[in-house]
Amino acid sequence: DDVGMMHLPGGADIYAELAKMHTATQLSPKELHQIGLDCVAAIRAQMADARRDAGFAGSDAEYRAHLDADPAWRDDNDQAIQARFEIYVDRFRPHVEALFPVRPEATYGVRPLPEALTASMTFGYYDGPKPDRRHGDYVFNGSNLAKAGLFHVAALNYHELVPGHHLHLALQGDNLALPALRKAAYPTAFTEGWAEYAATLAGEIGMYSDPAERFGRLVSQAFLACRMVVDTGMNALGWSLEQARAYMRENSFFPETEIASETLRYACDIPGQALAYMSGHQEMLRLRQRMADARGHGFHVSQFHDLVLSGGAMAFPLLAERIDNAVRVTDHA
């Protein structure tokens, strides 16, 4: 009759524990819900700024439709889509050395998904280096990407490759100080939190130079923030399935089929897992600010990146302890 774990015996307590497990924090579902609401509100305000900068007078949904229809943001074949990704790869390359003192040995790039697999994949996936292949790729589904505007590809690229998943996972694989188990550990809050932080970092250094690219980044953020709202809404706060779907329609701008499948995922497939992405992103930013405040004028963002990536993926309380210890050592030096 109702969706969400709160309607099952003991479900509310179990969901609260799942929320802590997936976010690697002690935040309650109600607190996570409010973080999601605040994030959505902030993102929608930034969307309005991007629309104004583009000289567009309509709504967010109308601007997305406008970009989807704009030939400048459309490609209809794998070769053209790959070339678009490579623009953003090349755009970030000059900044890598200054921002990341330690870099992986493995090279990286993009390649199309084999045609036989296009029906079973969304946008694509990151395929990391292997023992016999020192290269990582974002494998993109050109069939799906060609259906709409590609104004989000910049953000997708920075999430998946450098400075996102490739930088983190290739470095983790190279790290001789880590036991095999930790080399293969990908806790969602850290892994996706880093990749979302990476996409934000790209914006901070000017990688989204066009208002449409900024809007594309914000659309992806809005989707992740909506996840926090509706996952906690259905599983802890009594939201109905239709209430969750209405919220997604209003704020994520995703097609109806995606909204239907996503809300079922949160309600009865893997409740709590979707909380990891935006909460991880927020925690990465919070820890960076914590380190910046502690070091003052001596802080450079590359120091934070080195501390986060050189230890491999870990729970956020351990990462916070690692950062605090590093600051104390520096203070006493």
PDB file of C-alpha atoms in Angstrom, residues 25-330:
ATOM      1  CA  THR A  25      28.558   9.966   8.453  1.00  0.00           C
ATOM      2  CA  GLN A  26      26.399  10.061  11.585  1.00  0.00           C
ATOM      3  CA  LEU A  27      23.758  12.235   9.916  1.00  0.00           C
ATOM      4  CA  SER A  28      20.124  11.245  10.430  1.00  0.00           C
ATOM      5  CA  PRO A  29      17.688  10.784   7.518  1.00  0.00           C
ATOM      6  CA  LYS A  30      15.961  14.040   8.512  1.00  0.00           C
ATOM      7  CA  GLU A  31      19.278  15.917   8.422  1.00  0.00           C
ATOM      8  CA  LEU A  32      20.184  14.392   5.056  1.00  0.00           C
ATOM      9  CA  HIS A  33      16.747  15.314   3.722  1.00  0.00           C
ATOM     10  CA  GLN A  34      17.278  18.942   4.709  1.00  0.00           C
ATOM     11  CA  ILE A  35      20.741  18.969   3.131  1.00  0.00           C
ATOM     12  CA  GLY A  36      19.136  17.734  -0.085  1.00  0.00           C
ATOM     13  CA  LEU A  37      16.449  20.432   0.014  1.00  0.00           C
ATOM     14  CA  ASP A  38      19.043  23.145   0.658  1.00  0.00           C
ATOM     15  CA  CYS A  39      21.233  21.854  -2.172  1.00  0.00           C
ATOM     16  CA  VAL A  40      18.324  21.825  -4.634  1.00  0.00           C
ATOM     17  CA  ALA A  41      17.398  25.399  -3.712  1.00  0.00           C
ATOM     18  CA  ALA A  42      20.993  26.597  -4.155  1.00  0.00           C
ATOM     19  CA  ILE A  43      21.381  24.759  -7.462  1.00  0.00           C
ATOM     20  CA  ARG A  44      18.143  26.174  -8.860  1.00  0.00           C
ATOM     21  CA  ALA A  45      19.382  29.694  -8.022  1.00  0.00           C
ATOM     22  CA  GLN A  46      22.619  28.998  -9.901  1.00  0.00           C
ATOM     23  CA  MET A  47      20.616  27.661 -12.849  1.00  0.00           C
ATOM     24  CA  ALA A  48      18.786  30.966 -13.025  1.00  0.00           C
ATOM     25  CA  ASP A  49      22.144  32.764 -13.131  1.00  0.00           C
ATOM     26  CA  ALA A  50      23.353  30.528 -15.981  1.00  0.00           C
ATOM     27  CA  ARG A  51      20.150  31.189 -17.934  1.00  0.00           C
ATOM     28  CA  ARG A  52      20.523  34.942 -17.455  1.00  0.00           C
ATOM     29  CA  ASP A  53      24.161  34.814 -18.569  1.00  0.00           C
ATOM     30  CA  ALA A  54      23.012  32.994 -21.701  1.00  0.00           C
ATOM     31  CA  GLY A  55      20.366  35.663 -22.354  1.00  0.00           C
ATOM     32  CA  PHE A  56      17.515  33.141 -22.048  1.00  0.00           C
ATOM     33  CA  ALA A  57      14.257  34.432 -20.560  1.00  0.00           C
ATOM     34  CA  GLY A  58      12.365  31.144 -20.066  1.00  0.00           C
ATOM     35  CA  SER A  59      12.298  28.577 -17.252  1.00  0.00           C
ATOM     36  CA  ASP A  60      14.921  25.968 -16.396  1.00  0.00           C
ATOM     37  CA  ALA A  61      12.902  23.273 -18.161  1.00  0.00           C
ATOM     38  CA  GLU A  62      12.499  25.490 -21.226  1.00  0.00           C
ATOM     39  CA  TYR A  63      16.235  26.245 -21.287  1.00  0.00           C
ATOM     40  CA  ARG A  64      17.041  22.537 -21.170  1.00  0.00           C
ATOM     41  CA  ALA A  65      14.625  21.922 -24.053  1.00  0.00           C
ATOM     42  CA  HIS A  66      16.233  24.807 -25.949  1.00  0.00           C
ATOM     43  CA  LEU A  67      19.713  23.308 -25.487  1.00  0.00           C
ATOM     44  CA  ASP A  68      18.483  19.840 -26.449  1.00  0.00           C
ATOM     45  CA  ALA A  69      17.226  21.284 -29.729  1.00  0.00           C
ATOM     46  CA  ASP A  70      20.305  23.444 -30.430  1.00  0.00           C
ATOM     47  CA  PRO A  71      22.486  21.891 -33.196  1.00  0.00           C
ATOM     48  CA  ALA A  72      25.585  23.346 -31.511  1.00  0.00           C
ATOM     49  CA  TRP A  73      25.081  20.871 -28.643  1.00  0.00           C
ATOM     50  CA  ARG A  74      24.130  17.835 -30.745  1.00  0.00           C
ATOM     51  CA  ASP A  75      26.297  15.104 -32.260  1.00  0.00           C
ATOM     52  CA  ASP A  76      24.911  12.086 -34.061  1.00  0.00           C
ATOM     53  CA  ASN A  77      27.862   9.677 -34.297  1.00  0.00           C
ATOM     54  CA  ASP A  78      30.524   8.161 -32.041  1.00  0.00           C
ATOM     55  CA  GLN A  79      33.413   9.960 -33.721  1.00  0.00           C
ATOM     56  CA  ALA A  80      31.908  13.402 -33.146  1.00  0.00           C
ATOM     57  CA  ILE A  81      30.900  12.583 -29.554  1.00  0.00           C
ATOM     58  CA  GLN A  82      34.406  11.312 -28.794  1.00  0.00           C
ATOM     59  CA  ALA A  83      35.891  14.518 -30.234  1.00  0.00           C
ATOM     60  CA  ARG A  84      33.622  16.556 -27.938  1.00  0.00           C
ATOM     61  CA  PHE A  85      34.844  14.652 -24.867  1.00  0.00           C
ATOM     62  CA  GLU A  86      38.441  15.191 -25.969  1.00  0.00           C
ATOM     63  CA  ILE A  87      37.910  18.967 -26.035  1.00  0.00           C
ATOM     64  CA  TYR A  88      37.279  18.851 -22.290  1.00  0.00           C
ATOM     65  CA  VAL A  89      40.125  16.415 -21.624  1.00  0.00           C
ATOM     66  CA  ASP A  90      42.528  18.809 -23.373  1.00  0.00           C
ATOM     67  CA  ARG A  91      41.014  21.838 -21.620  1.00  0.00           C
ATOM     68  CA  PHE A  92      41.904  20.495 -18.169  1.00  0.00           C
ATOM     69  CA  ARG A  93      45.315  19.021 -19.025  1.00  0.00           C
ATOM     70  CA  PRO A  94      47.364  22.224 -18.444  1.00  0.00           C
ATOM     71  CA  HIS A  95      46.085  22.398 -14.837  1.00  0.00           C
ATOM     72  CA  VAL A  96      46.860  18.840 -13.735  1.00  0.00           C
ATOM     73  CA  GLU A  97      50.460  19.311 -12.596  1.00  0.00           C
ATOM     74  CA  ALA A  98      49.763  22.327 -10.365  1.00  0.00           C
ATOM     75  CA  LEU A  99      46.691  20.803  -8.709  1.00  0.00           C
ATOM     76  CA  PHE A 100      47.909  17.215  -8.261  1.00  0.00           C
ATOM     77  CA  PRO A 101      51.515  16.751  -7.126  1.00  0.00           C
ATOM     78  CA  VAL A 102      51.248  12.960  -7.471  1.00  0.00           C
ATOM     79  CA  ARG A 103      49.716  11.587 -10.647  1.00  0.00           C
ATOM     80  CA  PRO A 104      49.043   8.037 -11.854  1.00  0.00           C
ATOM     81  CA  GLU A 105      51.225   6.298 -14.397  1.00  0.00           C
ATOM     82  CA  ALA A 106      48.221   5.165 -16.424  1.00  0.00           C
ATOM     83  CA  THR A 107      47.095   7.293 -19.357  1.00  0.00           C
ATOM     84  CA  TYR A 108      43.430   7.984 -20.047  1.00  0.00           C
ATOM     85  CA  GLY A 109      40.919   8.747 -22.784  1.00  0.00           C
ATOM     86  CA  VAL A 110      37.455   7.969 -24.149  1.00  0.00           C
ATOM     87  CA  ARG A 111      36.137   5.294 -26.482  1.00  0.00           C
ATOM     88  CA  PRO A 112      32.683   4.252 -27.697  1.00  0.00           C
ATOM     89  CA  LEU A 113      30.726   1.366 -26.230  1.00  0.00           C
ATOM     90  CA  PRO A 114      30.413  -1.633 -28.590  1.00  0.00           C
ATOM     91  CA  GLU A 115      27.137  -1.423 -30.478  1.00  0.00           C
ATOM     92  CA  ALA A 116      25.925  -4.758 -29.114  1.00  0.00           C
ATOM     93  CA  LEU A 117      25.876  -3.305 -25.567  1.00  0.00           C
ATOM     94  CA  THR A 118      24.219   0.056 -26.228  1.00  0.00           C
ATOM     95  CA  ALA A 119      20.701  -1.129 -25.343  1.00  0.00           C
ATOM     96  CA  SER A 120      21.766  -2.157 -21.806  1.00  0.00           C
ATOM     97  CA  MET A 121      23.757   0.945 -20.793  1.00  0.00           C
ATOM     98  CA  THR A 122      22.855   4.559 -19.917  1.00  0.00           C
ATOM     99  CA  PHE A 123      25.524   7.179 -20.694  1.00  0.00           C
ATOM    100  CA  GLY A 124      28.527   4.899 -20.147  1.00  0.00           C
ATOM    101  CA  TYR A 125      31.033   3.820 -17.497  1.00  0.00           C
ATOM    102  CA  TYR A 126      34.640   4.273 -16.419  1.00  0.00           C
ATOM    103  CA  ASP A 127      36.880   1.320 -17.317  1.00  0.00           C
ATOM    104  CA  GLY A 128      40.012   1.564 -15.194  1.00  0.00           C
ATOM    105  CA  PRO A 129      43.571   0.359 -15.780  1.00  0.00           C
ATOM    106  CA  LYS A 130      44.282  -3.378 -15.634  1.00  0.00           C
ATOM    107  CA  PRO A 131      47.524  -5.239 -14.870  1.00  0.00           C
ATOM    108  CA  ASP A 132      48.030  -5.783 -18.603  1.00  0.00           C
ATOM    109  CA  ARG A 133      46.683  -2.386 -19.717  1.00  0.00           C
ATOM    110  CA  ARG A 134      48.031   0.808 -18.175  1.00  0.00           C
ATOM    111  CA  HIS A 135      45.221   2.951 -19.489  1.00  0.00           C
ATOM    112  CA  GLY A 136      41.781   4.048 -18.272  1.00  0.00           C
ATOM    113  CA  ASP A 137      38.832   5.024 -20.460  1.00  0.00           C
ATOM    114  CA  TYR A 138      35.400   6.491 -20.161  1.00  0.00           C
ATOM    115  CA  VAL A 139      33.388   4.145 -22.365  1.00  0.00           C
ATOM    116  CA  PHE A 140      30.486   6.214 -23.670  1.00  0.00           C
ATOM    117  CA  ASN A 141      27.168   5.082 -25.111  1.00  0.00           C
ATOM    118  CA  GLY A 142      26.904   7.175 -28.252  1.00  0.00           C
ATOM    119  CA  SER A 143      23.451   5.781 -29.009  1.00  0.00           C
ATOM    120  CA  ASN A 144      21.958   7.340 -25.859  1.00  0.00           C
ATOM    121  CA  LEU A 145      24.084  10.483 -25.814  1.00  0.00           C
ATOM    122  CA  ALA A 146      23.018  11.342 -29.369  1.00  0.00           C
ATOM    123  CA  LYS A 147      19.364  11.550 -28.288  1.00  0.00           C
ATOM    124  CA  ALA A 148      19.735  14.908 -26.514  1.00  0.00           C
ATOM    125  CA  GLY A 149      21.982  17.929 -26.143  1.00  0.00           C
ATOM    126  CA  LEU A 150      25.536  17.333 -24.949  1.00  0.00           C
ATOM    127  CA  PHE A 151      25.861  20.437 -22.805  1.00  0.00           C
ATOM    128  CA  HIS A 152      26.477  18.159 -19.781  1.00  0.00           C
ATOM    129  CA  VAL A 153      29.458  16.335 -21.319  1.00  0.00           C
ATOM    130  CA  ALA A 154      32.033  18.674 -19.741  1.00  0.00           C
ATOM    131  CA  ALA A 155      30.799  17.816 -16.236  1.00  0.00           C
ATOM    132  CA  LEU A 156      30.463  14.128 -17.128  1.00  0.00           C
ATOM    133  CA  ASN A 157      34.045  14.088 -18.413  1.00  0.00           C
ATOM    134  CA  TYR A 158      35.504  15.705 -15.276  1.00  0.00           C
ATOM    135  CA  HIS A 159      33.516  13.342 -13.037  1.00  0.00           C
ATOM    136  CA  GLU A 160      34.645  10.227 -14.902  1.00  0.00           C
ATOM    137  CA  LEU A 161      38.237  10.889 -15.958  1.00  0.00           C
ATOM    138  CA  VAL A 162      40.611  13.597 -14.679  1.00  0.00           C
ATOM    139  CA  PRO A 163      40.302  14.939 -12.058  1.00  0.00           C
ATOM    140  CA  GLY A 164      37.560  12.424 -11.181  1.00  0.00           C
ATOM    141  CA  HIS A 165      37.404   8.625 -11.169  1.00  0.00           C
ATOM    142  CA  HIS A 166      40.508   7.997 -13.266  1.00  0.00           C
ATOM    143  CA  LEU A 167      42.771  10.123 -11.114  1.00  0.00           C
ATOM    144  CA  HIS A 168      41.505   8.556  -7.884  1.00  0.00           C
ATOM    145  CA  LEU A 169      41.241   4.922  -8.943  1.00  0.00           C
ATOM    146  CA  ALA A 170      44.436   4.773 -11.005  1.00  0.00           C
ATOM    147  CA  LEU A 171      46.404   6.308  -8.120  1.00  0.00           C
ATOM    148  CA  GLN A 172      44.813   3.875  -5.696  1.00  0.00           C
ATOM    149  CA  GLY A 173      45.821   0.983  -7.937  1.00  0.00           C
ATOM    150  CA  ASP A 174      49.409   2.285  -8.106  1.00  0.00           C
ATOM    151  CA  ASN A 175      49.727   2.724  -4.330  1.00  0.00           C
ATOM    152  CA  LEU A 176      52.234   0.143  -3.070  1.00  0.00           C
ATOM    153  CA  ALA A 177      51.491   1.086   0.555  1.00  0.00           C
ATOM    154  CA  LEU A 178      47.935  -0.271   0.309  1.00  0.00           C
ATOM    155  CA  PRO A 179      47.098  -3.964   0.811  1.00  0.00           C
ATOM    156  CA  ALA A 180      45.270  -5.661  -2.058  1.00  0.00           C
ATOM    157  CA  LEU A 181      41.903  -5.385  -0.310  1.00  0.00           C
ATOM    158  CA  ARG A 182      42.157  -1.591  -0.015  1.00  0.00           C
ATOM    159  CA  LYS A 183      43.404  -1.229  -3.578  1.00  0.00           C
ATOM    160  CA  ALA A 184      40.106  -2.774  -4.672  1.00  0.00           C
ATOM    161  CA  ALA A 185      37.901  -0.882  -2.175  1.00  0.00           C
ATOM    162  CA  TYR A 186      35.480   1.633  -3.658  1.00  0.00           C
ATOM    163  CA  PRO A 187      33.217   2.915  -0.839  1.00  0.00           C
ATOM    164  CA  THR A 188      30.505   4.878  -2.598  1.00  0.00           C
ATOM    165  CA  ALA A 189      30.571   8.021  -0.467  1.00  0.00           C
ATOM    166  CA  PHE A 190      34.307   8.522  -0.999  1.00  0.00           C
ATOM    167  CA  THR A 191      34.468   7.320  -4.613  1.00  0.00           C
ATOM    168  CA  GLU A 192      31.478   9.271  -5.901  1.00  0.00           C
ATOM    169  CA  GLY A 193      32.105  12.136  -3.487  1.00  0.00           C
ATOM    170  CA  TRP A 194      35.573  12.600  -4.970  1.00  0.00           C
ATOM    171  CA  ALA A 195      34.262  12.433  -8.543  1.00  0.00           C
ATOM    172  CA  GLU A 196      31.600  15.054  -7.800  1.00  0.00           C
ATOM    173  CA  TYR A 197      34.171  17.200  -5.994  1.00  0.00           C
ATOM    174  CA  ALA A 198      36.345  16.890  -9.110  1.00  0.00           C
ATOM    175  CA  ALA A 199      33.541  18.166 -11.333  1.00  0.00           C
ATOM    176  CA  THR A 200      33.052  21.107  -8.961  1.00  0.00           C
ATOM    177  CA  LEU A 201      36.802  21.815  -8.906  1.00  0.00           C
ATOM    178  CA  ALA A 202      36.732  21.975 -12.710  1.00  0.00           C
ATOM    179  CA  GLY A 203      34.150  24.738 -12.484  1.00  0.00           C
ATOM    180  CA  GLU A 204      36.188  26.617  -9.878  1.00  0.00           C
ATOM    181  CA  ILE A 205      39.102  26.920 -12.305  1.00  0.00           C
ATOM    182  CA  GLY A 206      36.948  27.947 -15.287  1.00  0.00           C
ATOM    183  CA  MET A 207      36.392  24.711 -17.174  1.00  0.00           C
ATOM    184  CA  TYR A 208      32.686  25.484 -17.787  1.00  0.00           C
ATOM    185  CA  SER A 209      33.328  28.554 -19.893  1.00  0.00           C
ATOM    186  CA  ASP A 210      29.946  28.552 -21.648  1.00  0.00           C
ATOM    187  CA  PRO A 211      26.696  29.159 -19.684  1.00  0.00           C
ATOM    188  CA  ALA A 212      25.308  25.984 -21.276  1.00  0.00           C
ATOM    189  CA  GLU A 213      28.201  23.949 -19.850  1.00  0.00           C
ATOM    190  CA  ARG A 214      27.572  25.475 -16.433  1.00  0.00           C
ATOM    191  CA  PHE A 215      23.903  24.624 -16.763  1.00  0.00           C
ATOM    192  CA  GLY A 216      24.815  21.056 -17.712  1.00  0.00           C
ATOM    193  CA  ARG A 217      26.895  20.726 -14.561  1.00  0.00           C
ATOM    194  CA  LEU A 218      24.021  22.088 -12.489  1.00  0.00           C
ATOM    195  CA  VAL A 219      21.532  19.649 -14.045  1.00  0.00           C
ATOM    196  CA  SER A 220      23.697  16.726 -12.942  1.00  0.00           C
ATOM    197  CA  GLN A 221      23.999  18.217  -9.451  1.00  0.00           C
ATOM    198  CA  ALA A 222      20.255  18.798  -9.243  1.00  0.00           C
ATOM    199  CA  PHE A 223      19.632  15.150 -10.031  1.00  0.00           C
ATOM    200  CA  LEU A 224      21.938  14.008  -7.218  1.00  0.00           C
ATOM    201  CA  ALA A 225      20.427  16.470  -4.750  1.00  0.00           C
ATOM    202  CA  CYS A 226      16.928  15.284  -5.682  1.00  0.00           C
ATOM    203  CA  ARG A 227      18.061  11.766  -4.864  1.00  0.00           C
ATOM    204  CA  MET A 228      18.741  12.813  -1.266  1.00  0.00           C
ATOM    205  CA  VAL A 229      15.330  14.423  -0.946  1.00  0.00           C
ATOM    206  CA  VAL A 230      13.228  11.602  -2.363  1.00  0.00           C
ATOM    207  CA  ASP A 231      15.233   8.697  -0.903  1.00  0.00           C
ATOM    208  CA  THR A 232      14.865  10.070   2.614  1.00  0.00           C
ATOM    209  CA  GLY A 233      11.364  11.321   1.838  1.00  0.00           C
ATOM    210  CA  MET A 234       9.999   7.888   0.914  1.00  0.00           C
ATOM    211  CA  ASN A 235      11.991   5.804   3.392  1.00  0.00           C
ATOM    212  CA  ALA A 236      11.865   8.003   6.500  1.00  0.00           C
ATOM    213  CA  LEU A 237       9.385  10.858   6.111  1.00  0.00           C
ATOM    214  CA  GLY A 238       6.260   9.230   4.683  1.00  0.00           C
ATOM    215  CA  TRP A 239       6.414  10.509   1.086  1.00  0.00           C
ATOM    216  CA  SER A 240       4.301   8.639  -1.436  1.00  0.00           C
ATOM    217  CA  LEU A 241       5.745   7.341  -4.693  1.00  0.00           C
ATOM    218  CA  GLU A 242       3.849   9.986  -6.657  1.00  0.00           C
ATOM    219  CA  GLN A 243       5.039  12.747  -4.322  1.00  0.00           C
ATOM    220  CA  ALA A 244       8.635  11.663  -4.949  1.00  0.00           C
ATOM    221  CA  ARG A 245       8.090  11.519  -8.698  1.00  0.00           C
ATOM    222  CA  ALA A 246       6.477  14.945  -8.741  1.00  0.00           C
ATOM    223  CA  TYR A 247       9.483  16.389  -6.930  1.00  0.00           C
ATOM    224  CA  MET A 248      11.844  14.780  -9.454  1.00  0.00           C
ATOM    225  CA  ARG A 249       9.815  16.171 -12.359  1.00  0.00           C
ATOM    226  CA  GLU A 250       9.945  19.664 -10.896  1.00  0.00           C
ATOM    227  CA  ASN A 251      13.650  19.716 -10.106  1.00  0.00           C
ATOM    228  CA  SER A 252      15.647  17.092 -12.034  1.00  0.00           C
ATOM    229  CA  PHE A 253      14.364  17.630 -15.615  1.00  0.00           C
ATOM    230  CA  PHE A 254      14.791  13.922 -16.336  1.00  0.00           C
ATOM    231  CA  PRO A 255      12.510  11.956 -18.700  1.00  0.00           C
ATOM    232  CA  GLU A 256       9.500  10.237 -17.163  1.00  0.00           C
ATOM    233  CA  THR A 257      10.902   6.726 -17.747  1.00  0.00           C
ATOM    234  CA  GLU A 258      14.078   7.635 -15.814  1.00  0.00           C
ATOM    235  CA  ILE A 259      12.095   9.192 -12.979  1.00  0.00           C
ATOM    236  CA  ALA A 260       9.929   6.059 -12.698  1.00  0.00           C
ATOM    237  CA  SER A 261      12.893   3.683 -12.535  1.00  0.00           C
ATOM    238  CA  GLU A 262      14.955   5.926 -10.229  1.00  0.00           C
ATOM    239  CA  THR A 263      12.225   6.347  -7.626  1.00  0.00           C
ATOM    240  CA  LEU A 264      11.611   2.597  -7.515  1.00  0.00           C
ATOM    241  CA  ARG A 265      15.342   2.119  -6.988  1.00  0.00           C
ATOM    242  CA  TYR A 266      15.298   4.372  -3.926  1.00  0.00           C
ATOM    243  CA  ALA A 267      12.090   2.935  -2.485  1.00  0.00           C
ATOM    244  CA  CYS A 268      12.570  -0.814  -2.791  1.00  0.00           C
ATOM    245  CA  ASP A 269      15.828  -1.733  -4.519  1.00  0.00           C
ATOM    246  CA  ILE A 270      18.769  -0.222  -2.590  1.00  0.00           C
ATOM    247  CA  PRO A 271      17.402   2.334  -0.114  1.00  0.00           C
ATOM    248  CA  GLY A 272      20.038   4.736   1.181  1.00  0.00           C
ATOM    249  CA  GLN A 273      22.678   4.089  -1.491  1.00  0.00           C
ATOM    250  CA  ALA A 274      21.728   7.157  -3.520  1.00  0.00           C
ATOM    251  CA  LEU A 275      22.501   9.367  -0.502  1.00  0.00           C
ATOM    252  CA  ALA A 276      26.216   8.739  -0.922  1.00  0.00           C
ATOM    253  CA  TYR A 277      26.797  10.902  -3.999  1.00  0.00           C
ATOM    254  CA  MET A 278      25.784  14.377  -2.888  1.00  0.00           C
ATOM    255  CA  SER A 279      26.633  13.802   0.770  1.00  0.00           C
ATOM    256  CA  GLY A 280      30.108  12.643  -0.271  1.00  0.00           C
ATOM    257  CA  HIS A 281      30.508  15.734  -2.420  1.00  0.00           C
ATOM    258  CA  GLN A 282      29.459  17.990   0.455  1.00  0.00           C
ATOM    259  CA  GLU A 283      31.815  16.240   2.870  1.00  0.00           C
ATOM    260  CA  MET A 284      34.784  16.610   0.491  1.00  0.00           C
ATOM    261  CA  LEU A 285      34.135  20.347   0.294  1.00  0.00           C
ATOM    262  CA  ARG A 286      33.693  20.594   4.076  1.00  0.00           C
ATOM    263  CA  LEU A 287      36.992  18.807   4.734  1.00  0.00           C
ATOM    264  CA  ARG A 288      38.818  21.005   2.230  1.00  0.00           C
ATOM    265  CA  GLN A 289      37.518  24.104   4.023  1.00  0.00           C
ATOM    266  CA  ARG A 290      38.485  22.582   7.379  1.00  0.00           C
ATOM    267  CA  MET A 291      42.068  22.118   6.156  1.00  0.00           C
ATOM    268  CA  ALA A 292      42.157  25.586   4.559  1.00  0.00           C
ATOM    269  CA  ASP A 293      40.976  27.213   7.789  1.00  0.00           C
ATOM    270  CA  ALA A 294      43.561  25.323   9.838  1.00  0.00           C
ATOM    271  CA  ARG A 295      46.499  26.174   7.561  1.00  0.00           C
ATOM    272  CA  GLY A 296      45.496  29.722   6.714  1.00  0.00           C
ATOM    273  CA  HIS A 297      47.742  31.503   4.231  1.00  0.00           C
ATOM    274  CA  GLY A 298      49.977  28.429   3.955  1.00  0.00           C
ATOM    275  CA  PHE A 299      47.218  26.362   2.387  1.00  0.00           C
ATOM    276  CA  HIS A 300      47.238  25.291  -1.243  1.00  0.00           C
ATOM    277  CA  VAL A 301      44.503  23.092  -2.623  1.00  0.00           C
ATOM    278  CA  SER A 302      47.098  20.642  -3.993  1.00  0.00           C
ATOM    279  CA  GLN A 303      47.939  19.759  -0.366  1.00  0.00           C
ATOM    280  CA  PHE A 304      44.343  18.675   0.213  1.00  0.00           C
ATOM    281  CA  HIS A 305      44.291  16.647  -2.989  1.00  0.00           C
ATOM    282  CA  ASP A 306      47.500  14.860  -2.028  1.00  0.00           C
ATOM    283  CA  LEU A 307      46.161  13.923   1.419  1.00  0.00           C
ATOM    284  CA  VAL A 308      42.841  12.680   0.041  1.00  0.00           C
ATOM    285  CA  LEU A 309      44.245  10.618  -2.814  1.00  0.00           C
ATOM    286  CA  SER A 310      47.512   9.292  -1.385  1.00  0.00           C
ATOM    287  CA  GLY A 311      45.759   7.267   1.311  1.00  0.00           C
ATOM    288  CA  GLY A 312      43.232   5.530  -0.940  1.00  0.00           C
ATOM    289  CA  ALA A 313      39.478   5.499  -0.409  1.00  0.00           C
ATOM    290  CA  MET A 314      38.401   5.499   3.238  1.00  0.00           C
ATOM    291  CA  ALA A 315      35.495   6.429   5.490  1.00  0.00           C
ATOM    292  CA  PHE A 316      35.166  10.164   6.048  1.00  0.00           C
ATOM    293  CA  PRO A 317      35.858  10.089   9.808  1.00  0.00           C
ATOM    294  CA  LEU A 318      39.214   8.467   8.997  1.00  0.00           C
ATOM    295  CA  LEU A 319      39.890  11.025   6.265  1.00  0.00           C
ATOM    296  CA  ALA A 320      39.092  13.860   8.689  1.00  0.00           C
ATOM    297  CA  GLU A 321      41.526  12.342  11.214  1.00  0.00           C
ATOM    298  CA  ARG A 322      44.180  12.041   8.494  1.00  0.00           C
ATOM    299  CA  ILE A 323      43.770  15.714   7.583  1.00  0.00           C
ATOM    300  CA  ASP A 324      43.826  16.862  11.216  1.00  0.00           C
ATOM    301  CA  ASN A 325      46.998  14.847  11.868  1.00  0.00           C
ATOM    302  CA  ALA A 326      48.704  16.366   8.825  1.00  0.00           C
ATOM    303  CA  VAL A 327      47.804  19.876   9.961  1.00  0.00           C
ATOM    304  CA  ARG A 328      49.133  19.203  13.468  1.00  0.00           C
ATOM    305  CA  VAL A 329      52.428  17.856  12.113  1.00  0.00           C
ATOM    306  CA  THR A 330      52.826  20.959   9.950  1.00  0.00           C
TER     307      THR A 330
END
